[in-house]
PDB file of C-alpha atoms and ligand atoms in Angstrom:
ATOM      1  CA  UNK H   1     -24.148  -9.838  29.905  1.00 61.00           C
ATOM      2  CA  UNK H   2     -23.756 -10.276  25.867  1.00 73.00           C
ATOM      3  CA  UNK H   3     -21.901  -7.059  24.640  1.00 81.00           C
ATOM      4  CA  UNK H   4     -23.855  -5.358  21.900  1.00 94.00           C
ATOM      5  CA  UNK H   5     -23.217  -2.548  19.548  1.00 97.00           C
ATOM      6  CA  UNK H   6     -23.869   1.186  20.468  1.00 98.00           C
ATOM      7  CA  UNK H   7     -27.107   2.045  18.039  1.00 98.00           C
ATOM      8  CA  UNK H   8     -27.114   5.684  16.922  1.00 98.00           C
ATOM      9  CA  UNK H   9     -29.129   7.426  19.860  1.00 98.00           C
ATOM     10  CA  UNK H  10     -27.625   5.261  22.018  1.00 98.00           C
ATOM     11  CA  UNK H  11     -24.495   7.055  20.940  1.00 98.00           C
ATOM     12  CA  UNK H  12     -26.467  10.084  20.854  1.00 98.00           C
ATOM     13  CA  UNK H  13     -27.740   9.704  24.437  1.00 98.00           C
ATOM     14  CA  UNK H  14     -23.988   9.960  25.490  1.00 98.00           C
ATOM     15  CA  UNK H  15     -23.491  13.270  25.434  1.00 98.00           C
ATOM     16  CA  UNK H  16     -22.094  14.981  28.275  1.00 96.00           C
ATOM     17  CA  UNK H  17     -21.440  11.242  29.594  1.00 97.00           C
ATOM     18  CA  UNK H  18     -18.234   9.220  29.425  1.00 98.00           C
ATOM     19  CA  UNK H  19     -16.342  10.544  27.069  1.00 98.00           C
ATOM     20  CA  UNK H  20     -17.105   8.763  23.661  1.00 98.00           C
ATOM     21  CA  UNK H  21     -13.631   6.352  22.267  1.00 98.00           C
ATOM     22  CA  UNK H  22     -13.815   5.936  18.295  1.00 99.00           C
ATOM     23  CA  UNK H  23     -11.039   5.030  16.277  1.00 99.00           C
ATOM     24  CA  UNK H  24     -10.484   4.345  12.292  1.00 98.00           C
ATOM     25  CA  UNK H  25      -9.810   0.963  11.434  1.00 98.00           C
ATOM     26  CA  UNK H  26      -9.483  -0.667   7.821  1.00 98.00           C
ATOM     27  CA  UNK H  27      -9.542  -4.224   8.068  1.00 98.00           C
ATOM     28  CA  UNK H  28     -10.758  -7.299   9.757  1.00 98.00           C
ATOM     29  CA  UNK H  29      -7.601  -8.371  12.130  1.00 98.00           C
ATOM     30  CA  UNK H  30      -7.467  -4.796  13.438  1.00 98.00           C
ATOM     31  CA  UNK H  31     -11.101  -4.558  13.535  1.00 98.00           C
ATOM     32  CA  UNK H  32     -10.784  -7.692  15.770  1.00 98.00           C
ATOM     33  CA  UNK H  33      -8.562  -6.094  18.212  1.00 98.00           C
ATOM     34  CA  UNK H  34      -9.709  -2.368  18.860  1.00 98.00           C
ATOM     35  CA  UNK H  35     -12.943  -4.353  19.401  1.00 98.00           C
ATOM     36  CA  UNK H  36     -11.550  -5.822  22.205  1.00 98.00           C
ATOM     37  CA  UNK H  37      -9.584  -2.898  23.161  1.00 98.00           C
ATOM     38  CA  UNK H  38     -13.505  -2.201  24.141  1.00 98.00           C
ATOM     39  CA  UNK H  39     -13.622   0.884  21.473  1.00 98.00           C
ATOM     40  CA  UNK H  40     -16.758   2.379  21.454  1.00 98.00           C
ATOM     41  CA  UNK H  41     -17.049   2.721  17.473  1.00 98.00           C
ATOM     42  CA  UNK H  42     -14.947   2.340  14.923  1.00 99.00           C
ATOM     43  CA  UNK H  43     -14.872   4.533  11.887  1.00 99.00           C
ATOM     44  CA  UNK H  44     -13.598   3.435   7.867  1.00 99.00           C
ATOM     45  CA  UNK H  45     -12.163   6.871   7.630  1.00 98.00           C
ATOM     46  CA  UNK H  46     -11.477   7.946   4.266  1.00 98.00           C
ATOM     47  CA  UNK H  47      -7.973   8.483   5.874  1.00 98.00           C
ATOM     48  CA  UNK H  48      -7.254   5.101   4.039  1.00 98.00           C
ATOM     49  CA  UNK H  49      -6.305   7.464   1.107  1.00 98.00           C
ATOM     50  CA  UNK H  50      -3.386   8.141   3.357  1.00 97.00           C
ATOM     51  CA  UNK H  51      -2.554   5.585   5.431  1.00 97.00           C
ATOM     52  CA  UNK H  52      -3.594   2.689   3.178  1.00 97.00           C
ATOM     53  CA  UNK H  53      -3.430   3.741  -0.118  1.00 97.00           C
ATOM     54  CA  UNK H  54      -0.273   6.084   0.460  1.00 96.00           C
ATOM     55  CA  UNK H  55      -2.255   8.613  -1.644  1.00 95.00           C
ATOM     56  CA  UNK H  56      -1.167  11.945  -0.056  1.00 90.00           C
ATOM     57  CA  UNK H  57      -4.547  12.983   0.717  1.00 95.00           C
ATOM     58  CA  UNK H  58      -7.863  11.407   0.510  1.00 97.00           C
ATOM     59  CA  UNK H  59      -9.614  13.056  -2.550  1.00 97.00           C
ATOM     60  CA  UNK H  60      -8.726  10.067  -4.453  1.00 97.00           C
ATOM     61  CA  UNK H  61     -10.557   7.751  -2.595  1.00 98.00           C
ATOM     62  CA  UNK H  62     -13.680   6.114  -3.846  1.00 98.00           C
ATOM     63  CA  UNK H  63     -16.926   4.854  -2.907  1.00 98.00           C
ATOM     64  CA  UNK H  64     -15.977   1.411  -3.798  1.00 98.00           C
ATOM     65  CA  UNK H  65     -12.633   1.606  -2.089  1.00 98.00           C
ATOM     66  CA  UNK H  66     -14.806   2.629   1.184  1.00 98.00           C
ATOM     67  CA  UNK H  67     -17.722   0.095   0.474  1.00 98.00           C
ATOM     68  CA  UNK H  68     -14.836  -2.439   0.359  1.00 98.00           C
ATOM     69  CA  UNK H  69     -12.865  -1.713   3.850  1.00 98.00           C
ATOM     70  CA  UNK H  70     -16.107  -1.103   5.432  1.00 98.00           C
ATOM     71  CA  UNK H  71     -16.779  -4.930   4.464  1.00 98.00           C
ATOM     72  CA  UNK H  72     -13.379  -6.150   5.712  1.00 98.00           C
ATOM     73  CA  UNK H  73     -13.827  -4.353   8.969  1.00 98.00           C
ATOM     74  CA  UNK H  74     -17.360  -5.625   9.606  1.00 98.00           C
ATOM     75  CA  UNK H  75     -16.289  -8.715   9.329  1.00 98.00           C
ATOM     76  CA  UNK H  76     -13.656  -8.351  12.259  1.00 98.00           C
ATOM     77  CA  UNK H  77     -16.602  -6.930  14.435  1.00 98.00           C
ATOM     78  CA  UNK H  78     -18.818  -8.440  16.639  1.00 98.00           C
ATOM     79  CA  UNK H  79     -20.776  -6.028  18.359  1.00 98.00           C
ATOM     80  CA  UNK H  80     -19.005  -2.594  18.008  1.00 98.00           C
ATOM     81  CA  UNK H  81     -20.757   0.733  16.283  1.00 98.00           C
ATOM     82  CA  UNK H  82     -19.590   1.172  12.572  1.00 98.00           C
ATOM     83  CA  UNK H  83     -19.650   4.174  10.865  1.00 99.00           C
ATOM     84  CA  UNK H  84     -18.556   4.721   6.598  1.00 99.00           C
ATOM     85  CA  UNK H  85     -16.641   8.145   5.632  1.00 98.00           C
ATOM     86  CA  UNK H  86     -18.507   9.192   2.710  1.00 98.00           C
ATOM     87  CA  UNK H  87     -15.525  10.222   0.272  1.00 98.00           C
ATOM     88  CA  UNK H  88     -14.750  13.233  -1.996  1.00 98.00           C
ATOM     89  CA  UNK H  89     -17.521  13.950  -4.381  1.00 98.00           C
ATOM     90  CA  UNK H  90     -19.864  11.107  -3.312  1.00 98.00           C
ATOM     91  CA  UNK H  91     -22.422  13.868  -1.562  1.00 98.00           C
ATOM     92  CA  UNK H  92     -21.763  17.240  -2.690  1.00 97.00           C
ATOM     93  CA  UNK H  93     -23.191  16.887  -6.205  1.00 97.00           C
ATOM     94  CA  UNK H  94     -26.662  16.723  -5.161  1.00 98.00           C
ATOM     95  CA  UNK H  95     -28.535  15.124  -2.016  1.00 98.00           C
ATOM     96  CA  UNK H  96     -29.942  12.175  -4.385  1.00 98.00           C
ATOM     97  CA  UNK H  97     -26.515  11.113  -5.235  1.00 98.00           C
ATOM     98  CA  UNK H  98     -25.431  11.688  -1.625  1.00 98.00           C
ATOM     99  CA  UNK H  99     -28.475   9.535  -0.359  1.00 98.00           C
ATOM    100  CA  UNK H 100     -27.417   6.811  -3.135  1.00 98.00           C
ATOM    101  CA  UNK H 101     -24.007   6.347  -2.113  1.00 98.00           C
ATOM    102  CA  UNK H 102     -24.762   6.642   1.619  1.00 98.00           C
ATOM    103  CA  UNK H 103     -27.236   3.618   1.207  1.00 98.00           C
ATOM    104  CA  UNK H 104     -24.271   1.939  -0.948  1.00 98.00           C
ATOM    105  CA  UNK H 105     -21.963   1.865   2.594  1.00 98.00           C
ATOM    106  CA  UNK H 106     -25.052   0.303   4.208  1.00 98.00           C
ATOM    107  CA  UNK H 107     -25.817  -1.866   2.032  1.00 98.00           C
ATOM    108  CA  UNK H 108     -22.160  -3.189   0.850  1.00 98.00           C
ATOM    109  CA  UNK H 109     -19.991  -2.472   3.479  1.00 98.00           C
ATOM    110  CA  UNK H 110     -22.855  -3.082   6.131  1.00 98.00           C
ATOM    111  CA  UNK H 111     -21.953  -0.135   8.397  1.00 98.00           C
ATOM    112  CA  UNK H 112     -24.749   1.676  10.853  1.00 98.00           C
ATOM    113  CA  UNK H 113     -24.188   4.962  10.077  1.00 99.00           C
ATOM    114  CA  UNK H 114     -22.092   7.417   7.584  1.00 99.00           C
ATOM    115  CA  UNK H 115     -19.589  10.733   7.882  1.00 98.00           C
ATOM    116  CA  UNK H 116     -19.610  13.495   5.651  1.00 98.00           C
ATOM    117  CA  UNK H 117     -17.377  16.560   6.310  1.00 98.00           C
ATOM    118  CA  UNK H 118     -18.537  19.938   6.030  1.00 97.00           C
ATOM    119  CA  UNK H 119     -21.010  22.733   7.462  1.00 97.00           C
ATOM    120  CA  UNK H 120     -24.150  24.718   6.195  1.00 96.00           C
ATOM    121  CA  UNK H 121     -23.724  23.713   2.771  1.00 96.00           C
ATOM    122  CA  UNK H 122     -23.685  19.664   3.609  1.00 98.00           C
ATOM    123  CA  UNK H 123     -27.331  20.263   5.330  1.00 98.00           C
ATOM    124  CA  UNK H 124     -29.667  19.316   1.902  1.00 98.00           C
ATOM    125  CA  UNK H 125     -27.346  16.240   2.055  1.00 98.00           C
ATOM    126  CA  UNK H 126     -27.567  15.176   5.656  1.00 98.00           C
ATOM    127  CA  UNK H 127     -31.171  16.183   5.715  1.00 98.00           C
ATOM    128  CA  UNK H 128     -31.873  13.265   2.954  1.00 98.00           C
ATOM    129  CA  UNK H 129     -29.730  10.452   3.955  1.00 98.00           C
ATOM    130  CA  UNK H 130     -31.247  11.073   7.481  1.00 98.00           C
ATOM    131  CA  UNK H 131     -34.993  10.936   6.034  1.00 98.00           C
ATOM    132  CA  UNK H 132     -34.390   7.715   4.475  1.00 98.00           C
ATOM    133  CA  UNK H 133     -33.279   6.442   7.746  1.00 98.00           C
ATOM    134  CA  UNK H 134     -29.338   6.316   7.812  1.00 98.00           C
ATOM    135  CA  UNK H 135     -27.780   7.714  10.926  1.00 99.00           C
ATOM    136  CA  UNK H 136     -25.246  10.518   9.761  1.00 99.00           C
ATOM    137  CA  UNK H 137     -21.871  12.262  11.729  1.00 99.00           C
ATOM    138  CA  UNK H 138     -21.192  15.319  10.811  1.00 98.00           C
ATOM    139  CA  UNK H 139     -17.252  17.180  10.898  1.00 98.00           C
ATOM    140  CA  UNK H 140     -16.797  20.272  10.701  1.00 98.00           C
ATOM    141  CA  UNK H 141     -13.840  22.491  11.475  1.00 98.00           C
ATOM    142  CA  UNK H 142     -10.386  21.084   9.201  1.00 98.00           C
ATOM    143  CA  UNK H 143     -11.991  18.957   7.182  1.00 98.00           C
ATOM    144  CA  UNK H 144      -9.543  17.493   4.866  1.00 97.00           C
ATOM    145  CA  UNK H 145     -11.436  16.838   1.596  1.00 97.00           C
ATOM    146  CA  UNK H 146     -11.157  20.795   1.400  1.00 96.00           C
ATOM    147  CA  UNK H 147      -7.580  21.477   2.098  1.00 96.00           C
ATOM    148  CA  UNK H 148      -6.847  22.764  -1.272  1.00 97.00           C
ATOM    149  CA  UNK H 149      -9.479  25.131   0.204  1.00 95.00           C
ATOM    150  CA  UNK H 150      -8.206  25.757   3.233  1.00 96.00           C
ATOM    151  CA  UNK H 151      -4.474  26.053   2.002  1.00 96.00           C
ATOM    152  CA  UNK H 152      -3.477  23.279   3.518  1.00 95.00           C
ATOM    153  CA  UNK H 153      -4.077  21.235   6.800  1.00 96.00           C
ATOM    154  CA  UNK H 154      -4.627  24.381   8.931  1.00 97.00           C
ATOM    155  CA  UNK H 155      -5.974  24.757  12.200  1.00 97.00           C
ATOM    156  CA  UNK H 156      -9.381  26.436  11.682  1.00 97.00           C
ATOM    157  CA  UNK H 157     -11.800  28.921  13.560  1.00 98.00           C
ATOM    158  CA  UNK H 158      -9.015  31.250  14.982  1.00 98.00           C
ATOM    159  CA  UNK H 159     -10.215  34.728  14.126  1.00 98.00           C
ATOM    160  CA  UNK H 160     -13.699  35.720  15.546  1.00 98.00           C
ATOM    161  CA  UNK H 161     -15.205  35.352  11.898  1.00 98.00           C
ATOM    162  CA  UNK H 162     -13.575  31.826  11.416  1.00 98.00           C
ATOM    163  CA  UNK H 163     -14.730  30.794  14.937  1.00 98.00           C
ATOM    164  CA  UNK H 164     -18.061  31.789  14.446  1.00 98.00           C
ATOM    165  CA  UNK H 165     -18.426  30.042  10.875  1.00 98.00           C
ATOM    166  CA  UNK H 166     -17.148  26.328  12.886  1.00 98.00           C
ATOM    167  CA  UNK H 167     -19.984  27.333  15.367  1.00 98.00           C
ATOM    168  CA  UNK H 168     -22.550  27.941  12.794  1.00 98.00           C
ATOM    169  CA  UNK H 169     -21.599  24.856  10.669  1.00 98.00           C
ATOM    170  CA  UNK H 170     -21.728  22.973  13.752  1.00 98.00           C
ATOM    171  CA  UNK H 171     -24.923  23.954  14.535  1.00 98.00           C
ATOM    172  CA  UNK H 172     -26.465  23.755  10.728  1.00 98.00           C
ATOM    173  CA  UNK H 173     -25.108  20.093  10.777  1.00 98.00           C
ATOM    174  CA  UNK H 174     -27.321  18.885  13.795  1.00 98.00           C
ATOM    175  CA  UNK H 175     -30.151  20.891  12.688  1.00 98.00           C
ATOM    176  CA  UNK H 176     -29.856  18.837   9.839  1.00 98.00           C
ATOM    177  CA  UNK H 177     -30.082  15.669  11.932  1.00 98.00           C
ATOM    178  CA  UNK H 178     -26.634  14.249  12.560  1.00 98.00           C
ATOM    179  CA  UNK H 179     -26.720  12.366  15.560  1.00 98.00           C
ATOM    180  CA  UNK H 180     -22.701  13.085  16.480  1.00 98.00           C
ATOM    181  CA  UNK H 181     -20.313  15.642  14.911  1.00 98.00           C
ATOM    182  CA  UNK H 182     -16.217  15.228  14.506  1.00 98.00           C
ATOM    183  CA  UNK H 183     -14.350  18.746  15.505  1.00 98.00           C
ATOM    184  CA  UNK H 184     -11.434  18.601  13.463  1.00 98.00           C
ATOM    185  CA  UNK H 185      -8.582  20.773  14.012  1.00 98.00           C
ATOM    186  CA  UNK H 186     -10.089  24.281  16.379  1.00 98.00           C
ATOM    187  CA  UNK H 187      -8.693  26.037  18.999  1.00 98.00           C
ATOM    188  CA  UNK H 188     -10.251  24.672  22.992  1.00 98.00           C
ATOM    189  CA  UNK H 189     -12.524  27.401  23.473  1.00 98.00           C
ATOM    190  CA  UNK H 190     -14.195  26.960  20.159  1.00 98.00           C
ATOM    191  CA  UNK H 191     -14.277  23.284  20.860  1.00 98.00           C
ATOM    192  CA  UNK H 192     -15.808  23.991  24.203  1.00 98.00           C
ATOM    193  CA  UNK H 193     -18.291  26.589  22.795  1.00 98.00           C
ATOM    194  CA  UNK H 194     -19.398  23.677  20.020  1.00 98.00           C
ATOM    195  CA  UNK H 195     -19.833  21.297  22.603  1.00 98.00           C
ATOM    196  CA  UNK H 196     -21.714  23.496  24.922  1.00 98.00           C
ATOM    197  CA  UNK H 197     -24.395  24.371  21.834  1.00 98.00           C
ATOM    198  CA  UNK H 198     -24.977  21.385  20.512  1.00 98.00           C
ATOM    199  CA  UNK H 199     -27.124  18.856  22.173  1.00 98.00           C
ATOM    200  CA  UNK H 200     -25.398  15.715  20.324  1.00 98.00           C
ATOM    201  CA  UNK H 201     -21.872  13.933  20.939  1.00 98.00           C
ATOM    202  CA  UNK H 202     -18.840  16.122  19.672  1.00 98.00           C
ATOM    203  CA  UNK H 203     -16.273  13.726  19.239  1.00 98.00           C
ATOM    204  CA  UNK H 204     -12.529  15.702  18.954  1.00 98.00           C
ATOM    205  CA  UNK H 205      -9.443  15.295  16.885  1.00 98.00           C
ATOM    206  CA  UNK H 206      -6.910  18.079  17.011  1.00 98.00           C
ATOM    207  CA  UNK H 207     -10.007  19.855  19.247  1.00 98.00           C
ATOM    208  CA  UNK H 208      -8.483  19.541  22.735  1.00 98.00           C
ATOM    209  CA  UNK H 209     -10.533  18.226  26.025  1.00 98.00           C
ATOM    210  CA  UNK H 210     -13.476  19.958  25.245  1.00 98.00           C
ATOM    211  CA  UNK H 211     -15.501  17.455  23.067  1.00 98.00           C
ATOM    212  CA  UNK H 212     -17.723  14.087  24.568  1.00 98.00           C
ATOM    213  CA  UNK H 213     -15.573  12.129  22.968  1.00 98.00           C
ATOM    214  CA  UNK H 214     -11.869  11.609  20.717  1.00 98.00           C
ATOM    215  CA  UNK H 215     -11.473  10.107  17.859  1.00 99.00           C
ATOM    216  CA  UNK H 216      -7.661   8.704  16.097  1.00 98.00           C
ATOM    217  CA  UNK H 217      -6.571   7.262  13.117  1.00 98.00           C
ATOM    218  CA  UNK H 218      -5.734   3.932  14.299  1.00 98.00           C
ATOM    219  CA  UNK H 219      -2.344   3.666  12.182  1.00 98.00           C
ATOM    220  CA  UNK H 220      -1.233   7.127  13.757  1.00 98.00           C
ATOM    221  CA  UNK H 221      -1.670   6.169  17.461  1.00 98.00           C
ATOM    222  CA  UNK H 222      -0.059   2.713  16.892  1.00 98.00           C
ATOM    223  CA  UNK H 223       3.088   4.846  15.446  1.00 98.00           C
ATOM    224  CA  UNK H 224       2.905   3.250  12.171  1.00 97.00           C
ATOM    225  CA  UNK H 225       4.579   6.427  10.426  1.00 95.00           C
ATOM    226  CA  UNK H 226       7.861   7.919  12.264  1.00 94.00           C
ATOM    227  CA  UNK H 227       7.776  10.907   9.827  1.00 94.00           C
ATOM    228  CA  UNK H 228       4.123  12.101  10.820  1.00 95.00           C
ATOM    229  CA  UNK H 229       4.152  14.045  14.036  1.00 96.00           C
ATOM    230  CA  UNK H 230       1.525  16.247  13.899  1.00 97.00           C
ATOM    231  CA  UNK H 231       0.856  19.172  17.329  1.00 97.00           C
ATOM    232  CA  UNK H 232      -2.379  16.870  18.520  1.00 98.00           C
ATOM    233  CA  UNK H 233      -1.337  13.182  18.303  1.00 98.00           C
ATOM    234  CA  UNK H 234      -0.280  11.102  21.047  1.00 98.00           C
ATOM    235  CA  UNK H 235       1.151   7.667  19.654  1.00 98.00           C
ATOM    236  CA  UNK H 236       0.506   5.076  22.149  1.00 98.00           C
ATOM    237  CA  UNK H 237       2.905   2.323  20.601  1.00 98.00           C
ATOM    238  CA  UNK H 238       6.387   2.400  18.444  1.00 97.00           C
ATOM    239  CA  UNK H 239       4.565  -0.025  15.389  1.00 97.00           C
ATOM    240  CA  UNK H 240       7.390   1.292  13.363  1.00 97.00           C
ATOM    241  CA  UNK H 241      10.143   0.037  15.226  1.00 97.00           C
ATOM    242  CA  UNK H 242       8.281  -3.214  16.103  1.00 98.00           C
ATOM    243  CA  UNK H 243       7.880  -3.798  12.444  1.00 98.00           C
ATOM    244  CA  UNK H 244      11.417  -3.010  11.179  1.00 98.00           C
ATOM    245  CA  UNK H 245      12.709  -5.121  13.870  1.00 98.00           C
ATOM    246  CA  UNK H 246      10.373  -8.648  13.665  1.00 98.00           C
ATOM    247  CA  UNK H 247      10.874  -8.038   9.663  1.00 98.00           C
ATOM    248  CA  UNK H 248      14.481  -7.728   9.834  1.00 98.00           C
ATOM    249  CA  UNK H 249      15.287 -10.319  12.695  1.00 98.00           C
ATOM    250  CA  UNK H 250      13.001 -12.560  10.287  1.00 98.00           C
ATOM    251  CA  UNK H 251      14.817 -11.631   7.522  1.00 98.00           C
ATOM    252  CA  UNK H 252      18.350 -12.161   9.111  1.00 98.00           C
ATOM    253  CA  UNK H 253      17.088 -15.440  10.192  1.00 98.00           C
ATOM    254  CA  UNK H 254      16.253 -17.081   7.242  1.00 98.00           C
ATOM    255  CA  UNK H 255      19.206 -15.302   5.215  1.00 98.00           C
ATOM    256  CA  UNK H 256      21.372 -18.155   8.176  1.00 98.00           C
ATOM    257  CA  UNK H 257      19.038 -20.984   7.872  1.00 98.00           C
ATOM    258  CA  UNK H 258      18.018 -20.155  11.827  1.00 98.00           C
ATOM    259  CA  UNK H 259      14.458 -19.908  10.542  1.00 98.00           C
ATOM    260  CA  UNK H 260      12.476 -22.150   9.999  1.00 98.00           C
ATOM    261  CA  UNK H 261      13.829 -24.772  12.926  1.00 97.00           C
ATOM    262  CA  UNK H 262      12.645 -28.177  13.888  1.00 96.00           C
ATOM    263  CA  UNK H 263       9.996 -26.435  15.997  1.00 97.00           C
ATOM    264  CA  UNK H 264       8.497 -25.304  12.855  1.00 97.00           C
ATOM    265  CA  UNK H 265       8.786 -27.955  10.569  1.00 97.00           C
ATOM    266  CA  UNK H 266       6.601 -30.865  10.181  1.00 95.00           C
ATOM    267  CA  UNK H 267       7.501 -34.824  10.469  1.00 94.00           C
ATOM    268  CA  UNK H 268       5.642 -38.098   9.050  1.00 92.00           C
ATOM    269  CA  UNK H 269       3.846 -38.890  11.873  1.00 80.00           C
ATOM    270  CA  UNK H 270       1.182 -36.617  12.373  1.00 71.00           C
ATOM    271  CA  UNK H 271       0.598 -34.856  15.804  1.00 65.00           C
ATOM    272  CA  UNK H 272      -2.697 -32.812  16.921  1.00 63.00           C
ATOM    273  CA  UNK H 273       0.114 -30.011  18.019  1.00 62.00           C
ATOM    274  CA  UNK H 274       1.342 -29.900  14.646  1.00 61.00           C
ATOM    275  CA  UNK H 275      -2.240 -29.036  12.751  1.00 63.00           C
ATOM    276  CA  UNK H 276      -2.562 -26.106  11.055  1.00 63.00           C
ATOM    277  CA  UNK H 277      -4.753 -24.345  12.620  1.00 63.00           C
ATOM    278  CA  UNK H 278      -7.855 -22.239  11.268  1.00 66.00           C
ATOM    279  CA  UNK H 279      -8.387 -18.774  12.288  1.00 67.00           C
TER     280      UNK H 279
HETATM  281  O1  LIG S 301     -10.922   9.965   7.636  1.00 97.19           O
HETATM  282  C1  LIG S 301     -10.754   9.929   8.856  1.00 97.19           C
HETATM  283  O2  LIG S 301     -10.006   9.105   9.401  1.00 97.19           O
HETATM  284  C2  LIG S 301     -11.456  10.917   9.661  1.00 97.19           C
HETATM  285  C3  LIG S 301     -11.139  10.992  11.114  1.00 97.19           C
HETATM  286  C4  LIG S 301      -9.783  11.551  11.313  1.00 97.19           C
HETATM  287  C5  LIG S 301     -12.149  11.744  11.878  1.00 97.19           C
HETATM  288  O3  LIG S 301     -12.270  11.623   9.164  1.00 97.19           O
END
């Protein structure tokens, strides 16, 4: 049977069901491969400010720069459920402007749905990119665009007040219309108390066991940075290792001629082995 991509309430109608498996992703040849790692979506997180761009944080990060990785990636994808972070400042200035940029990660980067982080106060926003028909993901909890906010990346909703505020953005989110939510960074029980009052898809990162789903950022699980070991990742591969060694063994072999050998290198007489082939 042809494979075809989750559409938003058929992401929707998972919850409570197998647990939901997103992860970021920021260009085509990854895209290609969690796709058929058999992920079931695939977020352009605006993590790229990070892990891309090497920005420190993401408030730097642009519509453009999303548009543009949201393209790469959907070009990688067959049939795989693609959702656009909406970045710093490209929805809290007023639901118009939130609705235009939303529609700009549609129609550019040609994802299915968008993310905006952010409780009560995000509703207006949500509430008008939904009526115009774009499927929207809430996150609430540590959401990083406000970590100047926050202090810093800290674990919220651990006092009763705190808790209660994650529950009540949670809840203002979906009443705006999100069709899925990201818990970011909150104790279990709050996770579990989210999960339990919402009826759509919470989808956890840093929110333990208690969520329909987990999301990563694809560079962290592959262990692309050795210095970033944060309480809830798991890194599922040594991609920092792999790379220093294949760079450096390809490095030491061309610094003694090893590289490239006759097995590499092309004669007169042309063979079919020895095309070049296309992607
Ligand atoms: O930007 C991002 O990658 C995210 C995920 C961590 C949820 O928002």
């Amino acid at each position: 049977m042809e494979h075809k991509a989750l559409t938003a309430p058929e992401f929707r109608g998972r919850k409570g069901g197998a647990p939901l498996v997103m992860v970021t992703c920021y260009d085509a040849s990854f895209a290609r491969l969690v796709e058929a790692a058999g992920v079931d979506a695939v977020l352009v997180g605006d993590s790229l400010g990070n892990v891309i761009q090497g920005g420190g944080s993401t408030l730097r990060v642009t519509v453009a720069d999303v548009a543009y990785h949201t393209r790469c990636v959907a070009a990688g994808l067959k049939a795989t459920h693609l959702i656009a972070d909406m970045p710093f400042l490209s929805y809290q200035v007023s639901a118009e402007d939130a609705l235009r940029n939303a529609g700009r990660l549609i129609q550019e980067g040609g994802a299915h749905a968008v993310k905006l982080e952010g409780g009560a106060r995000t509703a207006p926003a949500i509430r008008k990119i939904v009526d115009a028909g774009i499927p929207v993901m809430g996150h609430v909890g540590l959401t990083p665009q406000s970590f100047h906010q926050f202090g810093g990346y800290k674990v919220q909703g651990r006092s009763e007040a705190a808790a209660r505020q994650v529950i009540e953005d949670a809840e203002a989110v979906v009443e705006a219309g999100a069709y899925s939510l990201v818990l970011e960074g909150i104790p279990a029980d709050v996770a579990a108390t989210v999960t339990a009052s919402v009826p759509v898809p919470t989808i956890g990162i840093g929110a333990s066991r208690n969520c329909d789903g987990q999301v990563l950022v694809l560079y962290d699980l592959l262990g692309m940075d050795e210095r970033f070991e944060p309480k809830f990742l798991k890194k599922y591969a040594s991609f920092a290792d792999d790379v220093r060694r294949a760079v450096g063994d390809f490095a030491a072999e061309v610094r003694t001629r090893a590289f490239p050998d006759d097995s590499h290198s092309f004669g007169r007489a042309r063979q079919n082995s020895e095309r070049r082939e296309k992607r």
